[in-house]
């Protein structure tokens, strides 16, 4: 953990904040969120470790499905809930740079989940360990650097509302379509097209996936059209010099 502290200090961000004599309600809320983080990290770790220990093909397939399902139905909605609750509050108390880093980690985690679903066997098991470790470290950063400062910044009567806010946003996020956008930027170039192919092949007629990339995705469009002639329509937009989006729609 000391390395994590040094990294944040060197970036000019914040050092850990303790609640000190803050009322018991703040300690309760912090404890509840920390416990939830620990529960999620533990489940990911157990599943990833089980895959990495050489499970049979049948066992591996079952573990991989459970791992992927948990990431999409719990971890990603939790991340979205944080973005629309805790992170917004954190930006208002001088943690904008830290929040920017945490948002990047959310995008990175989402991209790695997409990549995980394109792999099999030992490669998939190895990536599951990476995903588990990324989430665990990310949650520790929130516990140390964001949550205490946010909880210390609000009036006593609003402390409990933060937990309720997270729970409401989590419920809302679980009902959203989590897989509609694929951010390719954190992925290695060799893995990008396979991630997109996996996504678009699961689309029903009229369904769409929006791809975010750091260069013009025309080559991807040409490859899709060559593999599935006329099956998909693509619209490319340039957001800025290094950001492009491409909406891929299943025809029919």
PDB file of C-alpha atoms in Angstrom, residues 40-53 63 67 129 132:
ATOM      1  CA  UNK A  40     -16.639  -8.025  -4.225  1.00  0.00           C
ATOM      2  CA  UNK A  41     -12.842  -8.274  -4.270  1.00  0.00           C
ATOM      3  CA  UNK A  42     -12.949 -11.589  -2.418  1.00  0.00           C
ATOM      4  CA  UNK A  43     -15.435 -13.137  -4.823  1.00  0.00           C
ATOM      5  CA  UNK A  44     -13.413 -12.071  -7.861  1.00  0.00           C
ATOM      6  CA  UNK A  45     -10.230 -13.386  -6.254  1.00  0.00           C
ATOM      7  CA  UNK A  46     -11.758 -16.791  -5.476  1.00  0.00           C
ATOM      8  CA  UNK A  47     -13.122 -17.221  -8.999  1.00  0.00           C
ATOM      9  CA  UNK A  48      -9.898 -16.055 -10.654  1.00  0.00           C
ATOM     10  CA  UNK A  49      -7.734 -18.259  -8.436  1.00  0.00           C
ATOM     11  CA  UNK A  50      -9.936 -21.264  -9.170  1.00  0.00           C
ATOM     12  CA  UNK A  51      -9.518 -20.723 -12.920  1.00  0.00           C
ATOM     13  CA  UNK A  52      -5.763 -20.262 -12.576  1.00  0.00           C
ATOM     14  CA  UNK A  53      -5.282 -23.489 -10.599  1.00  0.00           C
ATOM     15  CA  UNK A  63     -16.123 -20.382 -13.573  1.00  0.00           C
ATOM     16  CA  UNK A  67     -16.799 -14.433 -13.337  1.00  0.00           C
ATOM     17  CA  UNK A 129      -6.149 -12.580 -12.144  1.00  0.00           C
ATOM     18  CA  UNK A 132      -9.206  -9.212  -9.883  1.00  0.00           C
TER      19      UNK A 132
END
